[in-house]
Coordinates of C-alpha atoms and ligand atoms in Angstrom, one line a residue:
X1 CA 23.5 23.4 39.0
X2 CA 20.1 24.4 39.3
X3 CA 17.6 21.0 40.0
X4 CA 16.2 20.1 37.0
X5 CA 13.6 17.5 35.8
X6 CA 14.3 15.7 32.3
X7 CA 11.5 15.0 30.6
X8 CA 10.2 13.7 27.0
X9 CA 8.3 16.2 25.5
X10 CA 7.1 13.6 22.2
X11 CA 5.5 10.2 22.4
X12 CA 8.2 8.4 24.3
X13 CA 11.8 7.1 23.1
X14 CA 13.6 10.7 22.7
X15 CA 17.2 10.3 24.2
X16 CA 16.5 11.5 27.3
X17 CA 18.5 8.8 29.1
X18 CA 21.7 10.4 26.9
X19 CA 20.5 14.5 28.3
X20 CA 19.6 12.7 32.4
X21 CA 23.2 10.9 32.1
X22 CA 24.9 14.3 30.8
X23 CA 23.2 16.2 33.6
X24 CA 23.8 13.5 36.0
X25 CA 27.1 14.4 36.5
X26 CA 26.6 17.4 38.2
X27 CA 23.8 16.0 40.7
X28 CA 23.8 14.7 44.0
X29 CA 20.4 12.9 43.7
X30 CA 18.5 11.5 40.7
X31 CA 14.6 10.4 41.1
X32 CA 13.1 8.4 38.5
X33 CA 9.4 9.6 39.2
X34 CA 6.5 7.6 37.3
X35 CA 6.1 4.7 35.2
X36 CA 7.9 1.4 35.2
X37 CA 9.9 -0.8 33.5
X38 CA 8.1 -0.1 30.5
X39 CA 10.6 2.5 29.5
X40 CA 13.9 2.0 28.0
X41 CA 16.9 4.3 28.6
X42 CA 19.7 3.8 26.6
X43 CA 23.1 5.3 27.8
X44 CA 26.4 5.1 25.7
X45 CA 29.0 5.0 29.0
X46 CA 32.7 3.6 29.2
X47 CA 32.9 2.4 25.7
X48 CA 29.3 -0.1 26.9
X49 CA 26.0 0.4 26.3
X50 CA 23.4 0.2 29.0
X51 CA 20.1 -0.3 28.7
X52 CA 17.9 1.0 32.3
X53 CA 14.1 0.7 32.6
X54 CA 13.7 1.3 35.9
X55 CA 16.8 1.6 37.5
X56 CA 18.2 5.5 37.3
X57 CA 20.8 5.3 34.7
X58 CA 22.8 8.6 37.0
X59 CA 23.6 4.7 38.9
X60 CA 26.6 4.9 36.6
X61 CA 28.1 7.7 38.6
X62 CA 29.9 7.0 41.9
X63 CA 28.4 8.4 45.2
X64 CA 25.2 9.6 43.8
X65 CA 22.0 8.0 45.2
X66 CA 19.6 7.4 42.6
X67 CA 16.0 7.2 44.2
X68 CA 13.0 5.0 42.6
X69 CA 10.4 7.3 43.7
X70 CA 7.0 6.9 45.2
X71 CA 5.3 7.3 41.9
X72 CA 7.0 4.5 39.8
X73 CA 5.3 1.0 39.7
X74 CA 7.8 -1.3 39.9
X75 CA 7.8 -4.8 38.6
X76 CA 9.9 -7.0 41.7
X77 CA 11.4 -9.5 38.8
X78 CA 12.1 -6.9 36.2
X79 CA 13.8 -4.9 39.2
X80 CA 16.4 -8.0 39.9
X81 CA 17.1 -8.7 36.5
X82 CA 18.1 -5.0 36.3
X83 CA 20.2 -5.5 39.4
X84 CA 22.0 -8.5 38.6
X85 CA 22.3 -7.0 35.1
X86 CA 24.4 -3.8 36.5
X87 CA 26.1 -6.2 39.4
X88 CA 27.7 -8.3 36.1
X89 CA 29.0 -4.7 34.9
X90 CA 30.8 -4.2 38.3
X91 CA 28.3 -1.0 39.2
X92 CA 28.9 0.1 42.1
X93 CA 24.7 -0.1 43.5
X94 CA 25.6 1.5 47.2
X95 CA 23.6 4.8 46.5
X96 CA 20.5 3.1 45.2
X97 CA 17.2 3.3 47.2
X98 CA 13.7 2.6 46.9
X99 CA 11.0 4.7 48.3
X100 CA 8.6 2.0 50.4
X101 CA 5.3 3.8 48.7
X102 CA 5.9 2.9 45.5
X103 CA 3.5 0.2 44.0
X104 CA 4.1 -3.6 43.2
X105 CA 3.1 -4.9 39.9
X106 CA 2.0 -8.1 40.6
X107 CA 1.8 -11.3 38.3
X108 CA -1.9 -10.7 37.8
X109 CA -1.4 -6.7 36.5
X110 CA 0.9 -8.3 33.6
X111 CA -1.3 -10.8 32.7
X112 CA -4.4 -8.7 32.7
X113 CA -2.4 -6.2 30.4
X114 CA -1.0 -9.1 28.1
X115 CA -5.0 -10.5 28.0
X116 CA -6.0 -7.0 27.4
X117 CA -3.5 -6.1 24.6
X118 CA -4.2 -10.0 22.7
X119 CA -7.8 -9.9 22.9
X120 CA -8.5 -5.8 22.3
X121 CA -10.0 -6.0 18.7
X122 CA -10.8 -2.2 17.9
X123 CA -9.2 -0.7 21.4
X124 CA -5.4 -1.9 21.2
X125 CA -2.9 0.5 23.1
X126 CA -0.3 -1.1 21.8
X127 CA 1.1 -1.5 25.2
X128 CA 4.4 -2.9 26.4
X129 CA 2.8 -5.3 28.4
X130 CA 4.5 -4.4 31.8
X131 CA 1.4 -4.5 33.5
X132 CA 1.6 -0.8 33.5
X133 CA -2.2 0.6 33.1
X134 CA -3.2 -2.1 35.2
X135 CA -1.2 -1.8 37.9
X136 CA -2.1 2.3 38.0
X137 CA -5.6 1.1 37.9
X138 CA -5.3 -0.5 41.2
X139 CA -3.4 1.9 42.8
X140 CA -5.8 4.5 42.5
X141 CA -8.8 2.0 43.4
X142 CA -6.8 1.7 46.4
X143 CA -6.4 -1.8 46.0
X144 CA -2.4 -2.0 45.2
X145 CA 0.1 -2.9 47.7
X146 CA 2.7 -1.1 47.9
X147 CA 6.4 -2.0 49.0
X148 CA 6.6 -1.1 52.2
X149 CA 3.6 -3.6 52.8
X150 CA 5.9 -6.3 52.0
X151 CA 7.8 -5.7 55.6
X152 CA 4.4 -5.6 57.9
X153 CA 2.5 -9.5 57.8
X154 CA 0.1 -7.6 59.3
X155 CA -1.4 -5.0 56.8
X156 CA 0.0 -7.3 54.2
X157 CA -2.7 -10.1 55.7
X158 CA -5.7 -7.1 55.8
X159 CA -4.7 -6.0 52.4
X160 CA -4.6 -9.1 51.0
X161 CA -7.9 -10.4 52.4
X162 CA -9.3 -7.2 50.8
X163 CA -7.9 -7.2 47.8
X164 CA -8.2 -11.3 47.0
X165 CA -11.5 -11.9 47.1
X166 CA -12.1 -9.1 44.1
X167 CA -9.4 -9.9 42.4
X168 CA -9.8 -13.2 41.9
X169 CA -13.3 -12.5 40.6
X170 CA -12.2 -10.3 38.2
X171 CA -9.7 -12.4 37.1
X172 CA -11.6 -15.6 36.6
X173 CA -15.3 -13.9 35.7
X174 CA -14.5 -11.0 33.2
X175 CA -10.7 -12.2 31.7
X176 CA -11.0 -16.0 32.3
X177 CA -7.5 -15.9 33.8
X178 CA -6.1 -17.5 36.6
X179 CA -6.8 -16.7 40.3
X180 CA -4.3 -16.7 43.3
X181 CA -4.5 -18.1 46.5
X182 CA -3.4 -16.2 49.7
X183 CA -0.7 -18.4 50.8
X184 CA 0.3 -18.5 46.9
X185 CA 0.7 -14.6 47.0
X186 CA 2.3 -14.9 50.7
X187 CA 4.8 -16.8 49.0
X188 CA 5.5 -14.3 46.6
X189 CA 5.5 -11.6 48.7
X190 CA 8.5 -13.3 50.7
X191 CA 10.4 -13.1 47.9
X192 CA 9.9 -9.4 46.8
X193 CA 10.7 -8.9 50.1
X194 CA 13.9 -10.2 49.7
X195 CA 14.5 -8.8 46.4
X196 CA 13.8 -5.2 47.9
X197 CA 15.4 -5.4 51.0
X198 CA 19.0 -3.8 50.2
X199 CA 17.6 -1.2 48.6
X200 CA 13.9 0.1 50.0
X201 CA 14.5 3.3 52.0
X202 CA 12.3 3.4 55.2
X203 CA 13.8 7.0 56.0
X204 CA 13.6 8.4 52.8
X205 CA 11.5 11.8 54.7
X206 CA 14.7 11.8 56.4
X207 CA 16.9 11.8 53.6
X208 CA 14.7 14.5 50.9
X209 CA 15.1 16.3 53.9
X210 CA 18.8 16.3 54.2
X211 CA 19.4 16.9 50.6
X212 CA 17.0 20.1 50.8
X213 CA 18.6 21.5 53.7
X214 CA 22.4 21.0 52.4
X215 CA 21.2 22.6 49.0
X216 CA 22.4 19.3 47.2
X217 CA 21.7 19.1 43.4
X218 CA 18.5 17.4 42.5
X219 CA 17.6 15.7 38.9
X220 CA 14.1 14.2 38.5
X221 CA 14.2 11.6 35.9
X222 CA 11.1 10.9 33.6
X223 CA 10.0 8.2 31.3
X224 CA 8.1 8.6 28.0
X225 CA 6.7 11.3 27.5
X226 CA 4.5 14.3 27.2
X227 CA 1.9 12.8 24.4
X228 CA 1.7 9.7 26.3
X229 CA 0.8 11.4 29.5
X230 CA -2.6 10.1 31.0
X231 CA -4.3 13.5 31.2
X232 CA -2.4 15.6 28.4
X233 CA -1.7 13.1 25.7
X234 CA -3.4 11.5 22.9
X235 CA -5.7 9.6 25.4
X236 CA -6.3 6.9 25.5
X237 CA -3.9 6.2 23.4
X238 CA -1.4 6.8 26.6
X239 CA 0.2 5.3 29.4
X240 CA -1.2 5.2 33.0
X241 CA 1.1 8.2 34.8
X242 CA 2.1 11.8 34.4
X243 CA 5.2 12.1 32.2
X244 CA 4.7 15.9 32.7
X245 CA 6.9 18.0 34.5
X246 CA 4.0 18.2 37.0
X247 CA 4.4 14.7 37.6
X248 CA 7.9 15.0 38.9
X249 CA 6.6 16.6 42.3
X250 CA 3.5 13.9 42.8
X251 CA 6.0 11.5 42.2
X252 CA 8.9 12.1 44.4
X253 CA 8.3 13.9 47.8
X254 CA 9.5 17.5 46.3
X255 CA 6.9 20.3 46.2
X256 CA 7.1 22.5 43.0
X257 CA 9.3 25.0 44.8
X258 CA 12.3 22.6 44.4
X259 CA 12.1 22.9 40.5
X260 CA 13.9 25.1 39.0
X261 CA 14.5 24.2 35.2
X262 CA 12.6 21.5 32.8
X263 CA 14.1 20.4 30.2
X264 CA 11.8 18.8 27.5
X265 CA 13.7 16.4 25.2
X266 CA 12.9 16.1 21.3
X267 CA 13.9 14.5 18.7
X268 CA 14.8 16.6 15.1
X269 CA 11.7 13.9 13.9
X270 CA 9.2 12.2 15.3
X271 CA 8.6 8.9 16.9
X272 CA 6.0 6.9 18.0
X273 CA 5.5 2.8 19.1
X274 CA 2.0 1.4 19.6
X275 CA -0.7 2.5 18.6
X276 CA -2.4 6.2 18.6
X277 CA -2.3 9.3 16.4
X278 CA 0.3 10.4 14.6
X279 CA -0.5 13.3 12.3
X280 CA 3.4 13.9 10.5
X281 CA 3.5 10.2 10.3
X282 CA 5.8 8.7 6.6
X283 CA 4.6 5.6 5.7
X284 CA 7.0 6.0 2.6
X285 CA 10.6 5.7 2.1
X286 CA 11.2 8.5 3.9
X287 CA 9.3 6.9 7.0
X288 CA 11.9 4.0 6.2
X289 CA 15.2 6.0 6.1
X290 CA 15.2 7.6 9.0
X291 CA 14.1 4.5 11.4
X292 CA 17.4 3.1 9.8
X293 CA 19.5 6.2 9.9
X294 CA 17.9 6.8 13.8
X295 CA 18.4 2.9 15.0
X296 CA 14.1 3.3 15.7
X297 CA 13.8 -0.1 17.1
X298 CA 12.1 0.2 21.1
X299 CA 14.5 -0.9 23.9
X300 CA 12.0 -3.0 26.0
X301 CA 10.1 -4.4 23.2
X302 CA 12.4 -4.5 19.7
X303 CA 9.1 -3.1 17.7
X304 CA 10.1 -0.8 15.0
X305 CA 8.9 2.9 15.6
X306 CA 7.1 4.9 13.7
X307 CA 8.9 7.6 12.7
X308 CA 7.2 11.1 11.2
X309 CA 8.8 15.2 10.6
X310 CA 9.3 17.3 13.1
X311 CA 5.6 18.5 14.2
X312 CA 6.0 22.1 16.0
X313 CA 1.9 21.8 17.0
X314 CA 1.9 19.2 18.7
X315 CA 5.4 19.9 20.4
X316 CA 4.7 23.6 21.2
X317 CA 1.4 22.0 23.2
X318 CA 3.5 19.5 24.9
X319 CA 6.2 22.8 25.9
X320 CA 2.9 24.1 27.4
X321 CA 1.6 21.6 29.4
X322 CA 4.5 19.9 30.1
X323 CA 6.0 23.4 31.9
X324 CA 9.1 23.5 29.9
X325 CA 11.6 26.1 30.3
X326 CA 14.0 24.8 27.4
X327 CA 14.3 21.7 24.6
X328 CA 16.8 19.2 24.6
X329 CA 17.1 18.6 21.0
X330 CA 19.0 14.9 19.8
X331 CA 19.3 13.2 16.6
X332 CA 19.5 16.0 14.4
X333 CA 22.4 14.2 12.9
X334 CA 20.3 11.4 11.6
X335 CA 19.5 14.2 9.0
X336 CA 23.6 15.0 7.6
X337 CA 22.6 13.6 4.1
X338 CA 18.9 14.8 3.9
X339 CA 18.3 17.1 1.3
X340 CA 15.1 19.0 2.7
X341 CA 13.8 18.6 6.2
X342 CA 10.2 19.3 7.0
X343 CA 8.9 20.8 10.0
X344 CA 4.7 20.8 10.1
X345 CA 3.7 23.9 11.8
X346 CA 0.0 23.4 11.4
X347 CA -3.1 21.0 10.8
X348 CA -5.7 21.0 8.1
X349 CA -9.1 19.1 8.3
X350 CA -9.6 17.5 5.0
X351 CA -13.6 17.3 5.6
X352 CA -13.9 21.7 5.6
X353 CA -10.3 22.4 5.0
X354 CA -10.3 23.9 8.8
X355 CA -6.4 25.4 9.6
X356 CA -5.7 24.3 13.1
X357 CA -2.4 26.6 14.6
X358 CA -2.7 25.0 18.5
X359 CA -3.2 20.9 19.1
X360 CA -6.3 19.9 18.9
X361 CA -6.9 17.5 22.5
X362 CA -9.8 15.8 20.3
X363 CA -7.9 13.0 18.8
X364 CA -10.7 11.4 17.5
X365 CA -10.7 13.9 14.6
X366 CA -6.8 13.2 14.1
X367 CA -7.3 11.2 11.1
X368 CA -9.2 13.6 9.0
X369 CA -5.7 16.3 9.8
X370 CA -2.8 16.6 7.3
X371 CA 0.0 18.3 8.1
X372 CA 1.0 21.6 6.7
X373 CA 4.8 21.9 6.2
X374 CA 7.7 24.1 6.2
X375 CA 10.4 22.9 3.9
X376 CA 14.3 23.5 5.1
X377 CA 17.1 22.9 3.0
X378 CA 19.8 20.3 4.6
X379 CA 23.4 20.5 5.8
X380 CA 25.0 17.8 3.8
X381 CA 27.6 17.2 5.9
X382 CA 28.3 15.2 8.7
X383 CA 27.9 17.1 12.0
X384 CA 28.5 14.7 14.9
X385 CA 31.6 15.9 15.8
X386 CA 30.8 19.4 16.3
X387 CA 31.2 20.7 19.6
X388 CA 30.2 24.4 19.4
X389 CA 26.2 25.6 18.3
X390 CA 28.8 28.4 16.3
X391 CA 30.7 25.7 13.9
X392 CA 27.1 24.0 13.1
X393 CA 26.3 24.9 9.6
X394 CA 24.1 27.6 8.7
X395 CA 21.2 25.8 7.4
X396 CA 21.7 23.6 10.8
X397 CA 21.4 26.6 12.7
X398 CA 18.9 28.0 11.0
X399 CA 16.5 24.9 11.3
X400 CA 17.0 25.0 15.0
X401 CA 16.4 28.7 15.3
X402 CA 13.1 28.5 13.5
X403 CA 12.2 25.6 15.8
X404 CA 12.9 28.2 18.8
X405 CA 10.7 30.5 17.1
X406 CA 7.8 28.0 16.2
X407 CA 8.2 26.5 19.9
X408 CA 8.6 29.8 21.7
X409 CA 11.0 28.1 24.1
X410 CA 14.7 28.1 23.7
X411 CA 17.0 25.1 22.8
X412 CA 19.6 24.5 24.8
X413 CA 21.2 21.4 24.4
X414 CA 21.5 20.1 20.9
X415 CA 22.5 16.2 20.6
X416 CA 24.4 15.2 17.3
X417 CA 25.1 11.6 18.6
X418 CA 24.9 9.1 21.0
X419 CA 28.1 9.3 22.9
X420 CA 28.3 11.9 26.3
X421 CA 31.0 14.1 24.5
X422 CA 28.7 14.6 21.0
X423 CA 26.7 17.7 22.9
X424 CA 26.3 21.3 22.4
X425 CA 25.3 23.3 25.0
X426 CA 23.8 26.2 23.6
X427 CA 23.5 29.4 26.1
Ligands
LIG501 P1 2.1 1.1 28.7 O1 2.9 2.2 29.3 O2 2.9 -0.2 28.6 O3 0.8 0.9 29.3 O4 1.9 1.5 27.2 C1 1.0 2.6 26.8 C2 1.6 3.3 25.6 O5 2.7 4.0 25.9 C3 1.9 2.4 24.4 O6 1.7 3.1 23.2 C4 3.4 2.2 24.6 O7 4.1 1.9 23.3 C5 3.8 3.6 25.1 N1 5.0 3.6 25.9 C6 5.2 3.2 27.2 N2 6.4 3.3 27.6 C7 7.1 3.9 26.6 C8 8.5 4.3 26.4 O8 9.3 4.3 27.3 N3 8.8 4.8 25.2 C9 7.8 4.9 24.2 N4 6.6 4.6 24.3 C10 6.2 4.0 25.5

């Protein structure tokens, strides 16, 4: 196996925890790369169901490690519910490590988020809540601590006597919230410590290393996704890191060298939760049927998703940016009874009836777009238990091959359900 990275190439919530498990199998090390817990990976494994946010769901394997990479944020109580969570389920948790330079959410990032999201009148994200954005914010302020601090009193003390004093005054002067003494966060810090300890890996230079040299087999695991990346996505209508493939180098110790495939994961629709853009958007009963045919309800926070047709602009932007070299493409068997299937394959501006063919990075001007669509006749039968792209039926095939042509990249796994075996693998 070549080493791949897994990312989502829509607005989040695309099954890649399904293709990462699939491809799992055949690695020797899985990263999770960026973000936090406020993703939600659902994997369908020994007749269970898991739900991961942080954790790498390739966990489920025996003797592969499974790194939380330096570029996740990492929320200390979310991390030990995951933990006892997967301890209940007998999973075996030898292989997983945590690299000491990833960053701490602390209490104040999620309750600066939560103020943020309750109070925002016209500028809701429509955030999880995690205390992502904020916690980002601080890292690159350079006032974040990161785990590894927990283990040294010493630059724990310095940071902290840095760090306080302005937080606290941000806290209590511009969101009213409450502020934290040091011996209060000392406190706390003692217990993250604890919650880290069997898993933080101080010789993780040591270990890349290793794996590199012995040629071992290297997944990168993102979350969310290309249109919710902070400098390619439908900003600011985004999360705080770099779902691109790009991010997958920042955020684990690997140089670009050690990539050889990205695999972009779509959906046959669209999905979106929280708020942003969303140019193929159904607001109808079509909108309706296929949240309930797809099960669109988020993992971390219930909401129902938006759901929208297949939207080849934006996607062919997000193949470009986000550097991938083939499309994982799942749920095209929440369309088996549809009738027609639309794909939108470009904008137009309502104000001058302007034709847009490549993504416009302006969303401002989204809301004046309406789709133009490509209409494709339906299978009408029930495809999940297909194995082989050859006994798809022909207006299956021919949908997918037309997405290969509006994408310019090549499918090459095609999903028809949630379980590991309900793959194609098309070559
Ligand atoms: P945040 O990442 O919690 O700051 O949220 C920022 C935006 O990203 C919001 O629109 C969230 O709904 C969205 N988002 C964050 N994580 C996920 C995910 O895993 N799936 C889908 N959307 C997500």
């Amino acid at each position: 196996m070549a080493n791949k990275v897994v990312i989502g190439a829509q607005w989040g919530d695309e099954g890649k925890a399904k293709i990462t498990d699939l491809l799992a199998q055949d690695a020797d090390l899985i990263i999770r790369y960026q973000g936090g817990c406020n993703a939600g990976h659902t994997v369908v494994a020994h007749g269970k169901t898991f739900k991961f946010h942080l954790i790498p769901s390739g966990i489920l394997y025996k003797g592969k490690t499974c790194l939380i990479g330096n570029g996740t944020v990492v929320l200390p109580e979310y991390f030990e519910q995951e933990i006892e969570g997967l301890k209940k389920e007998n999973i075996d948790l030898s292989g997983l490590k945590v690299s000491p330079l990833a960053t701490i959410t602390m209490p104040w990032h999620t309750e600066v988020d939560g103020y943020s999201e309750d109070n925002a009148k016209k500028g809701k994200i429509g955030t999880t809540k995690k205390g992502i954005g904020p916690t980002y914010t601080d890292k690159m302020a350079r006032i974040a601590l990161k785990i590894e601090d927990l283990y040294s009193k010493e630059a724990l003390e310095e940071k902290l006597d840095v760090i306080l004093p302005l937080k606290n005054k941000q806290l209590k002067e511009v969101y009213g919230l409450k502020t934290y003494s040091k011996e209060e966060v000392l406190a706390l810090c003692e217990k993250y410590a604890k919650i880290f300890e069997p898993y933080v890996c101080f010789e993780w230079q040591e270990m890349l290393h290793k794996f590199k040299k012995e040629g071992k087999k290297i997944l990168f695991e993102g979350a969310q996704g290309v249109m919710l990346d902070v400098d390619y996505g439908t900003y600011p209508f985004v999360t705080s890191s770099n779902p691109v493939g790009g991010g997958a180098c920042t955020g684990s110790g690997y140089g670009p060298k050690m990539i050889d495939e990205i695999i972009g994961v779509a959906k046959a629709y669209v999905t979106r939760v929280g708020e942003g853009p969303f140019v193929t958007e159904l607001t109808d009963n079509i909108g309706d049927t296929i949240r309930e045919v797809g099960h669109e309800f988020g993992v971390t926070t219930g909401r129902p998703r938006r759901c929208g047709w297949f939207d080849a602009v934006t996607m062919r932007y997000a193949c470009l940016v986000g550097g991938l070299t083939s499309v994982a493409l799942t749920k095209i068997d929440v369309f088996d009874s549809f009738d027609e299937i639309k794909v939108c394959t470009a904008y137009k501006d309502k104000r001058n009836g302007k034709i847009y063919n490549s993504y416009p990075t302006d969303v401002y001007i989204h809301k004046y777009l309406e789709p133009i669509y490509e209409t494709h006749k339906g299978w009408g039968v029930n495809i999940s238990g297909i194995r082989k792209y050859e006994e798809l039926p022909l207006n299956a095939r021919k949908y997918l091959e037309r997405l290969e042509e509006l994408l310019d990249t090549p499918i090459s796994i095609v999903s028809v359900g949630p379980d590991r075996e309900q793959t194609i693998f098309k070559s």
